[in-house]
Short mmCIF file of C-alpha atoms in Angstrom, two decimals:
data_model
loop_
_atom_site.label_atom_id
_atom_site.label_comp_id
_atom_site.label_asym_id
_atom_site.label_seq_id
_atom_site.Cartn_x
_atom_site.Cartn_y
_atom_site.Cartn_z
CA UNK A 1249 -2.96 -13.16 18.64
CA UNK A 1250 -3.60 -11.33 15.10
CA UNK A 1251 -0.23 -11.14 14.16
CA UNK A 1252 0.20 -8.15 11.36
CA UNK A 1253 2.74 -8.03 8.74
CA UNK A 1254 3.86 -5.09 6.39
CA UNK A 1255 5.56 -6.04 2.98
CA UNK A 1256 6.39 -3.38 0.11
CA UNK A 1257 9.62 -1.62 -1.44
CA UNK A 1258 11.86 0.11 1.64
CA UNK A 1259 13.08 2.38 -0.93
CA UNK A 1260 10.62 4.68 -3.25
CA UNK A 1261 11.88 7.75 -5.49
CA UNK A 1262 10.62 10.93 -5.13
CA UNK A 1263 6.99 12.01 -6.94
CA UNK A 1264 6.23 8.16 -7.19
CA UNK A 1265 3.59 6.04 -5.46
CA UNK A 1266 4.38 4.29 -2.16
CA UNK A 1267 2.89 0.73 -1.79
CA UNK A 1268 2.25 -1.08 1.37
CA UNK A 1269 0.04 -4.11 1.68
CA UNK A 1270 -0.80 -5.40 5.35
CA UNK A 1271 -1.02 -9.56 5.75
CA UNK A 1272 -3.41 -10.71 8.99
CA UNK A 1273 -2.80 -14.00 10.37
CA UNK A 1274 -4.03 -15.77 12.63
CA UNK A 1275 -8.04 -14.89 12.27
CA UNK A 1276 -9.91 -13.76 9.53
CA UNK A 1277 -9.85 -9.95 8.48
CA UNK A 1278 -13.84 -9.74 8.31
CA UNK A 1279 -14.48 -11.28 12.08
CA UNK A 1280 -15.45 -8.85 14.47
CA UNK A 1281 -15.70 -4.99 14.53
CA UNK A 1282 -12.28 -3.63 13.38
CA UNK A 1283 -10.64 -1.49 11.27
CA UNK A 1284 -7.68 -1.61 9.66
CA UNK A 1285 -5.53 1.44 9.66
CA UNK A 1286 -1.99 2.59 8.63
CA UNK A 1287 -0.05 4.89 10.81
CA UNK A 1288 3.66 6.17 10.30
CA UNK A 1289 6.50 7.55 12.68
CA UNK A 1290 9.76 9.48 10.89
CA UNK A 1291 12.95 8.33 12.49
CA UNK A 1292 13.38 10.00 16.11
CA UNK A 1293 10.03 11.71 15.45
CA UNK A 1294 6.30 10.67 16.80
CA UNK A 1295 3.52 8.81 15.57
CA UNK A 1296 0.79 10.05 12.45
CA UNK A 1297 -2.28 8.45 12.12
CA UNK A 1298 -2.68 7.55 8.12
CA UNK A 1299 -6.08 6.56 7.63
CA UNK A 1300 -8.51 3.14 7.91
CA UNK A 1301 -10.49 0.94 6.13
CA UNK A 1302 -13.52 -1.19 7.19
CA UNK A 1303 -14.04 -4.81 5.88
CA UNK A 1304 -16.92 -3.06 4.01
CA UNK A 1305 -14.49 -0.68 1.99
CA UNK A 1306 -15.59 2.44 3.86
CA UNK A 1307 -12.65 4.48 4.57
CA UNK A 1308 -11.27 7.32 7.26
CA UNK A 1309 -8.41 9.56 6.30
CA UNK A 1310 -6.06 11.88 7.86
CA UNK A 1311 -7.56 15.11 5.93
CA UNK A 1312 -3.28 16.23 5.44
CA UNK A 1313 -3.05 13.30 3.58
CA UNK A 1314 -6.34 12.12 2.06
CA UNK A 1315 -5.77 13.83 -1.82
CA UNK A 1316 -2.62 11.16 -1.71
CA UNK A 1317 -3.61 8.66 -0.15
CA UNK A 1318 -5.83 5.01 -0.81
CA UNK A 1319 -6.44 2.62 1.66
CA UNK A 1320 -8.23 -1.27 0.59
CA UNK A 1321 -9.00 -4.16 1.56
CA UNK A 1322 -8.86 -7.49 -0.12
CA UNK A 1323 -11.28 -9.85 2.06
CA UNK A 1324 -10.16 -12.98 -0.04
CA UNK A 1325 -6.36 -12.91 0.80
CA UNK A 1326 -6.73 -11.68 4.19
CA UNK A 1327 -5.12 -8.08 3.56
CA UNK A 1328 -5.49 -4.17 3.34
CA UNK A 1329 -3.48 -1.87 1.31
CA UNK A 1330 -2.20 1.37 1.60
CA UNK A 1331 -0.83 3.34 -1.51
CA UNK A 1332 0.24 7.38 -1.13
CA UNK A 1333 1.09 9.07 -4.18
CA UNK A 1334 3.59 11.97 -5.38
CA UNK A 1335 5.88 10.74 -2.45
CA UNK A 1336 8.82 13.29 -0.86
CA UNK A 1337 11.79 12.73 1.29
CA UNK A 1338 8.78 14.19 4.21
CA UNK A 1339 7.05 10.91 3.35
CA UNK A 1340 10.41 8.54 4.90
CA UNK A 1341 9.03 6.83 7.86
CA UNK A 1342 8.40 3.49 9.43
CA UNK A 1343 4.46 2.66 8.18
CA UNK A 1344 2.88 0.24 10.49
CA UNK A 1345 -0.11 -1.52 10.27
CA UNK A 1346 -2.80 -2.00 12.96
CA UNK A 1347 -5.99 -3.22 14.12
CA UNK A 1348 -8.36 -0.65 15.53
CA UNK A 1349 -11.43 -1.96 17.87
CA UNK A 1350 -14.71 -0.27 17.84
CA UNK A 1351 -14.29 -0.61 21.90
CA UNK A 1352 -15.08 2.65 23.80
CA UNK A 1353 -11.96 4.62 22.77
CA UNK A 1354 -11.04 2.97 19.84
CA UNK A 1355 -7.44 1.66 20.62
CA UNK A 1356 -5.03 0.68 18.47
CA UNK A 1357 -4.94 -2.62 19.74
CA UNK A 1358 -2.52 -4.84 17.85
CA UNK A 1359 0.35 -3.17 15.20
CA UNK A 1360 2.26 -5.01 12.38
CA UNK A 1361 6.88 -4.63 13.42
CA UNK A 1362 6.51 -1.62 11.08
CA UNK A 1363 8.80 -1.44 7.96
CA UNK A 1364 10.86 1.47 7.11
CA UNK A 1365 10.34 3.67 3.85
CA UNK A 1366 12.82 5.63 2.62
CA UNK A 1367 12.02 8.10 -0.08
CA UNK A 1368 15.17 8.96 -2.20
CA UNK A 1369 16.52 9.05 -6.07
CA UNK B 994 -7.51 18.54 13.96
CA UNK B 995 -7.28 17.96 18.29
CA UNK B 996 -4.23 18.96 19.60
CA UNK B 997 -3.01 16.75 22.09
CA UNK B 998 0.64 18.07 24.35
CA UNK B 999 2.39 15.60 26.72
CA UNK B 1000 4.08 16.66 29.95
CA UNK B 1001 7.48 16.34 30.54
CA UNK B 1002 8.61 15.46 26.98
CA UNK B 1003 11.49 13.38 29.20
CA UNK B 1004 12.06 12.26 32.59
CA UNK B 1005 14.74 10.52 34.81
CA UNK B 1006 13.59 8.05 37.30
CA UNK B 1007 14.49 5.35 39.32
CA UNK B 1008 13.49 1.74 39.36
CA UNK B 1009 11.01 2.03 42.19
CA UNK B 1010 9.63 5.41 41.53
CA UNK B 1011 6.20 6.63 41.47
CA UNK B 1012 5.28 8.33 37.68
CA UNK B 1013 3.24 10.51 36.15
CA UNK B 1014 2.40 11.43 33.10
CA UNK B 1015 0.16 14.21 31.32
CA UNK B 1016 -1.74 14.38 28.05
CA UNK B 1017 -3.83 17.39 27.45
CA UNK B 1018 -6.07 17.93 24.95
CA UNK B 1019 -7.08 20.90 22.72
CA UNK B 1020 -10.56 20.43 23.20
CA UNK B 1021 -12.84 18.21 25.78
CA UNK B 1022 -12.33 14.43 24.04
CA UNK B 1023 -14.82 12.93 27.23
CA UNK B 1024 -12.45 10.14 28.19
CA UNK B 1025 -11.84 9.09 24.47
CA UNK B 1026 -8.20 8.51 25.35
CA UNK B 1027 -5.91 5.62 24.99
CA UNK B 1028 -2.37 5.30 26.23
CA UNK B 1029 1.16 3.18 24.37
CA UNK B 1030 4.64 2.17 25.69
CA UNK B 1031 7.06 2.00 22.35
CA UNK B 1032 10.56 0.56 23.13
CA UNK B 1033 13.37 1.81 20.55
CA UNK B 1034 12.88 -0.38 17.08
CA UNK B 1035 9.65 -1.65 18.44
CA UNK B 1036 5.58 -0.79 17.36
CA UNK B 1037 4.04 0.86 20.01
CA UNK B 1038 1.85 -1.73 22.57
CA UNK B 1039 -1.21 -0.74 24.27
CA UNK B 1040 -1.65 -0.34 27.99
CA UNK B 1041 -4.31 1.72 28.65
CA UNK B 1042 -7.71 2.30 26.49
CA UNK B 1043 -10.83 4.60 27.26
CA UNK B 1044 -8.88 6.58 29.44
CA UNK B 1045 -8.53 3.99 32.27
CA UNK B 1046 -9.43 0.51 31.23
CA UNK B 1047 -5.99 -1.80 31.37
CA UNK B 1048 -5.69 -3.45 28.39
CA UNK B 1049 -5.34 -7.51 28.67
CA UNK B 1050 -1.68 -8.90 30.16
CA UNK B 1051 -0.68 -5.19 31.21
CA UNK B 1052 0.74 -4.87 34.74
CA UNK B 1053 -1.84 -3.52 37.24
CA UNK B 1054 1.20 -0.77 37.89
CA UNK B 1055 -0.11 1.24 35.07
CA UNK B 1056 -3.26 3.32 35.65
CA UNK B 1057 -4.96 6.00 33.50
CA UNK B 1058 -7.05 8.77 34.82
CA UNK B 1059 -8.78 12.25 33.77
CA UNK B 1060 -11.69 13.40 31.55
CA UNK B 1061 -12.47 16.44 29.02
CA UNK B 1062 -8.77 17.66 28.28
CA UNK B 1063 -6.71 16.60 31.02
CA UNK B 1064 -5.54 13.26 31.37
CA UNK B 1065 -3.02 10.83 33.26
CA UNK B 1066 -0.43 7.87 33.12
CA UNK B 1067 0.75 6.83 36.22
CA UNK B 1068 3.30 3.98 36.70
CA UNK B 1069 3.19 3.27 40.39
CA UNK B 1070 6.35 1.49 40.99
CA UNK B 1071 8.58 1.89 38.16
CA UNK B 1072 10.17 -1.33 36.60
CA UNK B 1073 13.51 -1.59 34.38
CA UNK B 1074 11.20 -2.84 31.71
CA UNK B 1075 9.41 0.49 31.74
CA UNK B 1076 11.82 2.43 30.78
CA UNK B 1077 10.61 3.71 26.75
CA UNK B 1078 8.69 6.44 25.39
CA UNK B 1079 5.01 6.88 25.85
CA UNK B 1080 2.27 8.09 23.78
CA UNK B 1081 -1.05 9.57 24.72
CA UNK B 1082 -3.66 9.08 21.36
CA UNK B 1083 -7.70 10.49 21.63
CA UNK B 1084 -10.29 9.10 19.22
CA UNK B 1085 -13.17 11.41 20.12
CA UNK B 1086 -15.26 12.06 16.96
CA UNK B 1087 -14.21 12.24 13.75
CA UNK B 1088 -10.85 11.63 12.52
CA UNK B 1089 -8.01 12.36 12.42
CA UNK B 1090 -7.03 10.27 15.70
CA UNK B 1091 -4.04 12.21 16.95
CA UNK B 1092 -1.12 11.37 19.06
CA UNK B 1093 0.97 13.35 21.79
CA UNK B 1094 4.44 13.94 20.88
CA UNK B 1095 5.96 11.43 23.52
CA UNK B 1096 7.18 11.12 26.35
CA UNK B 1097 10.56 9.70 27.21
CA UNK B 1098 10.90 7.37 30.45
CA UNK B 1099 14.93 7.38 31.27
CA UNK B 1100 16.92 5.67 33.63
CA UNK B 1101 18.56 7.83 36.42
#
Protein backbone atom coordinates (compact mmCIF):
# COMPACT_ATOMS: atom_id res chain seq x y z
CA UNK A 1 0.00 0.00 0.00
CA UNK A 2 1.35 3.76 -0.59
CA UNK A 3 -1.29 5.37 1.06
CA UNK A 4 -1.51 9.26 -0.28
CA UNK A 5 -2.77 12.10 1.64
CA UNK A 6 -3.75 15.73 0.50
CA UNK A 7 -3.65 18.58 3.21
CA UNK A 8 -4.09 22.45 2.35
CA UNK A 9 -6.86 25.29 2.85
CA UNK A 10 -10.51 23.93 1.35
CA UNK A 11 -11.29 27.46 0.88
CA UNK A 12 -8.96 30.00 -1.32
CA UNK A 13 -10.15 33.63 -2.55
CA UNK A 14 -10.15 34.53 -5.86
CA UNK A 15 -6.63 35.82 -7.73
CA UNK A 16 -4.69 34.08 -4.79
CA UNK A 17 -2.41 31.04 -4.79
CA UNK A 18 -3.81 27.56 -4.12
CA UNK A 19 -1.57 25.26 -1.95
CA UNK A 20 -1.66 21.58 -1.81
CA UNK A 21 1.08 19.42 -0.37
CA UNK A 22 0.81 15.49 -0.93
CA UNK A 23 2.12 13.16 2.28
CA UNK A 24 3.32 9.34 1.07
CA UNK A 25 3.27 6.74 3.60
CA UNK A 26 4.02 3.71 3.75
CA UNK A 27 7.39 3.59 1.37
CA UNK A 28 9.72 6.07 0.56
CA UNK A 29 8.90 8.77 -2.22
CA UNK A 30 12.38 8.16 -4.10
CA UNK A 31 11.97 4.07 -4.39
CA UNK A 32 11.17 2.95 -7.65
CA UNK A 33 10.18 4.65 -10.99
CA UNK A 34 7.22 7.00 -10.21
CA UNK A 35 5.93 10.16 -10.54
CA UNK A 36 4.00 12.11 -8.59
CA UNK A 37 1.20 13.99 -10.17
CA UNK A 38 -1.85 16.15 -9.21
CA UNK A 39 -5.08 15.77 -11.02
CA UNK A 40 -8.51 17.59 -10.26
CA UNK A 41 -12.32 16.79 -10.98
CA UNK A 42 -15.07 19.92 -10.53
CA UNK A 43 -18.11 18.68 -8.72
CA UNK A 44 -20.37 16.45 -11.16
CA UNK A 45 -17.73 17.10 -13.82
CA UNK A 46 -14.67 14.67 -15.06
CA UNK A 47 -11.21 14.27 -14.33
CA UNK A 48 -8.01 16.95 -15.48
CA UNK A 49 -4.71 15.83 -15.39
CA UNK A 50 -2.57 18.76 -13.46
CA UNK A 51 0.88 18.01 -13.97
CA UNK A 52 3.95 15.65 -12.29
CA UNK A 53 7.03 15.74 -10.73
CA UNK A 54 9.91 13.19 -10.67
CA UNK A 55 11.97 12.52 -7.43
CA UNK A 56 14.67 14.33 -9.52
CA UNK A 57 12.59 17.69 -9.73
CA UNK A 58 11.88 17.30 -13.44
CA UNK A 59 8.42 18.27 -14.09
CA UNK A 60 5.32 17.57 -16.75
CA UNK A 61 2.51 20.06 -17.02
CA UNK A 62 -0.85 20.29 -18.45
CA UNK A 63 0.20 23.14 -21.12
CA UNK A 64 -3.68 24.99 -20.00
CA UNK A 65 -2.28 25.27 -16.84
CA UNK A 66 1.53 25.32 -16.78
CA UNK A 67 2.00 29.58 -16.63
CA UNK A 68 0.02 28.90 -13.05
CA UNK A 69 1.06 26.19 -11.95
CA UNK A 70 4.36 24.58 -9.67
CA UNK A 71 4.68 21.21 -8.81
CA UNK A 72 7.84 19.93 -6.00
CA UNK A 73 9.02 17.59 -4.28
CA UNK A 74 10.56 17.51 -0.88
CA UNK A 75 12.56 14.03 -0.73
CA UNK A 76 13.34 14.61 3.08
CA UNK A 77 9.69 14.71 4.41
CA UNK A 78 8.34 12.30 2.06
CA UNK A 79 6.08 14.87 0.00
CA UNK A 80 5.29 16.80 -3.33
CA UNK A 81 3.60 20.04 -3.66
CA UNK A 82 1.39 21.58 -5.88
CA UNK A 83 0.77 25.46 -5.85
CA UNK A 84 -1.54 27.24 -8.86
CA UNK A 85 -1.63 30.83 -8.84
CA UNK A 86 -4.24 33.74 -9.74
CA UNK A 87 -6.99 31.14 -8.71
CA UNK A 88 -10.94 31.59 -10.07
CA UNK A 89 -14.18 30.11 -9.04
CA UNK A 90 -13.10 27.64 -12.57
CA UNK A 91 -10.27 26.48 -10.32
CA UNK A 92 -13.07 24.76 -7.41
CA UNK A 93 -12.46 21.13 -7.61
CA UNK A 94 -11.50 18.08 -5.66
CA UNK A 95 -7.33 17.94 -6.27
CA UNK A 96 -6.09 14.49 -5.75
CA UNK A 97 -2.85 13.23 -5.53
CA UNK A 98 -1.39 10.12 -7.25
CA UNK A 99 1.32 7.88 -8.04
CA UNK A 100 2.07 7.37 -11.69
CA UNK A 101 4.26 4.10 -12.76
CA UNK A 102 6.61 4.22 -15.60
CA UNK A 103 4.80 0.67 -16.53
CA UNK A 104 3.77 0.39 -20.22
CA UNK A 105 0.83 2.86 -20.14
CA UNK A 106 1.66 4.79 -17.36
CA UNK A 107 -1.39 4.27 -14.95
CA UNK A 108 -2.36 6.17 -12.34
CA UNK A 109 -1.91 3.56 -10.00
CA UNK A 110 -2.63 4.66 -6.45
CA UNK A 111 -4.63 8.32 -5.65
CA UNK A 112 -4.66 10.28 -2.32
CA UNK A 113 -9.20 10.55 -0.95
CA UNK A 114 -8.91 13.89 -2.82
CA UNK A 115 -9.78 17.13 -0.89
CA UNK A 116 -12.14 19.66 -2.10
CA UNK A 117 -11.11 23.38 -3.04
CA UNK A 118 -13.41 25.87 -3.15
CA UNK A 119 -12.44 29.17 -4.63
CA UNK A 120 -14.64 32.05 -3.22
CA UNK A 121 -14.37 35.71 -1.38
CA UNK B 1 -3.94 17.86 -26.70
CA UNK B 2 -5.62 13.92 -27.60
CA UNK B 3 -9.08 13.91 -27.54
CA UNK B 4 -10.42 10.99 -26.02
CA UNK B 5 -14.87 10.44 -26.29
CA UNK B 6 -16.55 7.63 -24.28
CA UNK B 7 -19.58 5.71 -25.51
CA UNK B 8 -22.67 5.76 -23.95
CA UNK B 9 -22.03 8.65 -21.51
CA UNK B 10 -24.76 6.39 -19.28
CA UNK B 11 -26.20 3.07 -19.26
CA UNK B 12 -28.85 0.92 -17.39
CA UNK B 13 -28.04 -2.61 -16.71
CA UNK B 14 -28.77 -5.42 -14.76
CA UNK B 15 -26.81 -7.35 -12.22
CA UNK B 16 -25.81 -10.17 -14.52
CA UNK B 17 -25.39 -8.32 -17.71
CA UNK B 18 -22.75 -8.42 -20.21
CA UNK B 19 -21.02 -4.57 -20.72
CA UNK B 20 -19.32 -2.67 -22.91
CA UNK B 21 -17.71 0.20 -23.00
CA UNK B 22 -15.93 2.55 -25.68
CA UNK B 23 -13.08 5.04 -25.54
CA UNK B 24 -11.95 6.52 -28.75
CA UNK B 25 -9.20 8.44 -29.33
CA UNK B 26 -8.38 11.53 -31.47
CA UNK B 27 -5.38 10.17 -32.78
CA UNK B 28 -3.70 6.44 -32.83
CA UNK B 29 -2.32 6.27 -28.87
CA UNK B 30 -0.91 2.30 -29.81
CA UNK B 31 -2.49 0.68 -26.79
CA UNK B 32 -1.28 3.51 -24.38
CA UNK B 33 -4.61 3.25 -22.59
CA UNK B 34 -5.59 2.69 -19.06
CA UNK B 35 -9.06 2.23 -17.66
CA UNK B 36 -10.77 3.59 -13.71
CA UNK B 37 -14.01 2.71 -11.79
CA UNK B 38 -14.80 6.01 -9.44
CA UNK B 39 -17.71 5.41 -6.97
CA UNK B 40 -19.56 8.80 -5.88
CA UNK B 41 -17.13 10.66 -3.09
CA UNK B 42 -14.45 8.21 -3.93
CA UNK B 43 -10.75 8.68 -6.06
CA UNK B 44 -10.92 6.85 -9.02
CA UNK B 45 -9.19 2.98 -8.71
CA UNK B 46 -7.48 1.34 -11.47
CA UNK B 47 -8.63 -1.76 -13.27
CA UNK B 48 -7.19 -1.94 -16.37
CA UNK B 49 -3.58 -0.53 -17.61
CA UNK B 50 -1.85 -0.77 -21.16
CA UNK B 51 -5.00 -1.31 -22.69
CA UNK B 52 -5.58 -4.87 -21.36
CA UNK B 53 -3.33 -5.79 -18.51
CA UNK B 54 -5.68 -6.26 -15.13
CA UNK B 55 -4.30 -4.41 -12.60
CA UNK B 56 -3.48 -6.47 -9.17
CA UNK B 57 -6.81 -7.63 -6.92
CA UNK B 58 -9.22 -6.59 -9.92
CA UNK B 59 -11.90 -9.17 -10.77
CA UNK B 60 -11.02 -11.23 -13.88
CA UNK B 61 -14.76 -9.87 -15.05
CA UNK B 62 -13.16 -6.78 -16.32
CA UNK B 63 -11.27 -6.97 -19.64
CA UNK B 64 -9.78 -4.24 -21.88
CA UNK B 65 -9.31 -4.52 -25.54
CA UNK B 66 -8.47 -2.36 -28.83
CA UNK B 67 -5.43 -0.52 -30.31
CA UNK B 68 -4.72 2.90 -32.31
CA UNK B 69 -8.04 4.89 -31.44
CA UNK B 70 -10.56 2.48 -30.59
CA UNK B 71 -10.69 0.87 -27.42
CA UNK B 72 -12.86 -1.36 -24.94
CA UNK B 73 -14.16 -2.07 -21.30
CA UNK B 74 -16.06 -4.98 -20.98
CA UNK B 75 -17.59 -6.17 -17.65
CA UNK B 76 -18.69 -9.70 -18.38
CA UNK B 77 -21.12 -10.38 -15.72
CA UNK B 78 -22.12 -7.29 -14.09
CA UNK B 79 -21.93 -7.12 -10.19
CA UNK B 80 -23.91 -4.62 -7.74
CA UNK B 81 -20.49 -3.41 -6.81
CA UNK B 82 -19.97 -2.25 -10.37
CA UNK B 83 -22.29 -0.01 -10.59
CA UNK B 84 -20.09 3.79 -10.80
CA UNK B 85 -18.73 5.83 -13.45
CA UNK B 86 -15.83 4.86 -15.59
CA UNK B 87 -13.03 6.62 -17.09
CA UNK B 88 -10.94 5.80 -20.10
CA UNK B 89 -7.23 7.91 -19.69
CA UNK B 90 -4.24 7.47 -22.74
CA UNK B 91 -0.64 8.34 -21.90
CA UNK B 92 0.83 8.05 -25.40
CA UNK B 93 3.66 10.62 -25.78
CA UNK B 94 3.91 13.68 -24.36
CA UNK B 95 1.63 15.17 -21.95
CA UNK B 96 -1.04 16.19 -21.27
CA UNK B 97 -2.50 12.61 -20.23
CA UNK B 98 -6.18 13.07 -20.94
CA UNK B 99 -9.27 11.49 -19.69
CA UNK B 100 -12.74 10.50 -21.34
CA UNK B 101 -15.61 12.30 -19.99
CA UNK B 102 -17.17 9.18 -18.15
CA UNK B 103 -19.21 6.87 -18.32
CA UNK B 104 -22.06 6.17 -15.95
CA UNK B 105 -22.88 2.38 -14.98
CA UNK B 106 -26.71 2.53 -13.49
CA UNK B 107 -28.82 0.13 -12.01
CA UNK B 108 -31.97 -0.91 -14.03
Amino acid sequence: QVPLQESGPGLVKPSQTLSLTCTVSGGSITSGTYYWSWIRQPAGKGLEWIGRVYTSGSTNFNPSLKSRVTISVDTSKNQFSLELSSVTAADTAVYYCARQTSNWGQPIDYWGQGTLVTVSS
Amino acid sequence: DIQMTQSPSSLSASVGDRVTITCRASQSISTYLNWYQQKPGKAPKLLIYATSSLQSGVPSRFSGGGSGTDFTLTISSLQPEDFATYYCQQSFSTPPWTFGQGTKVEIK
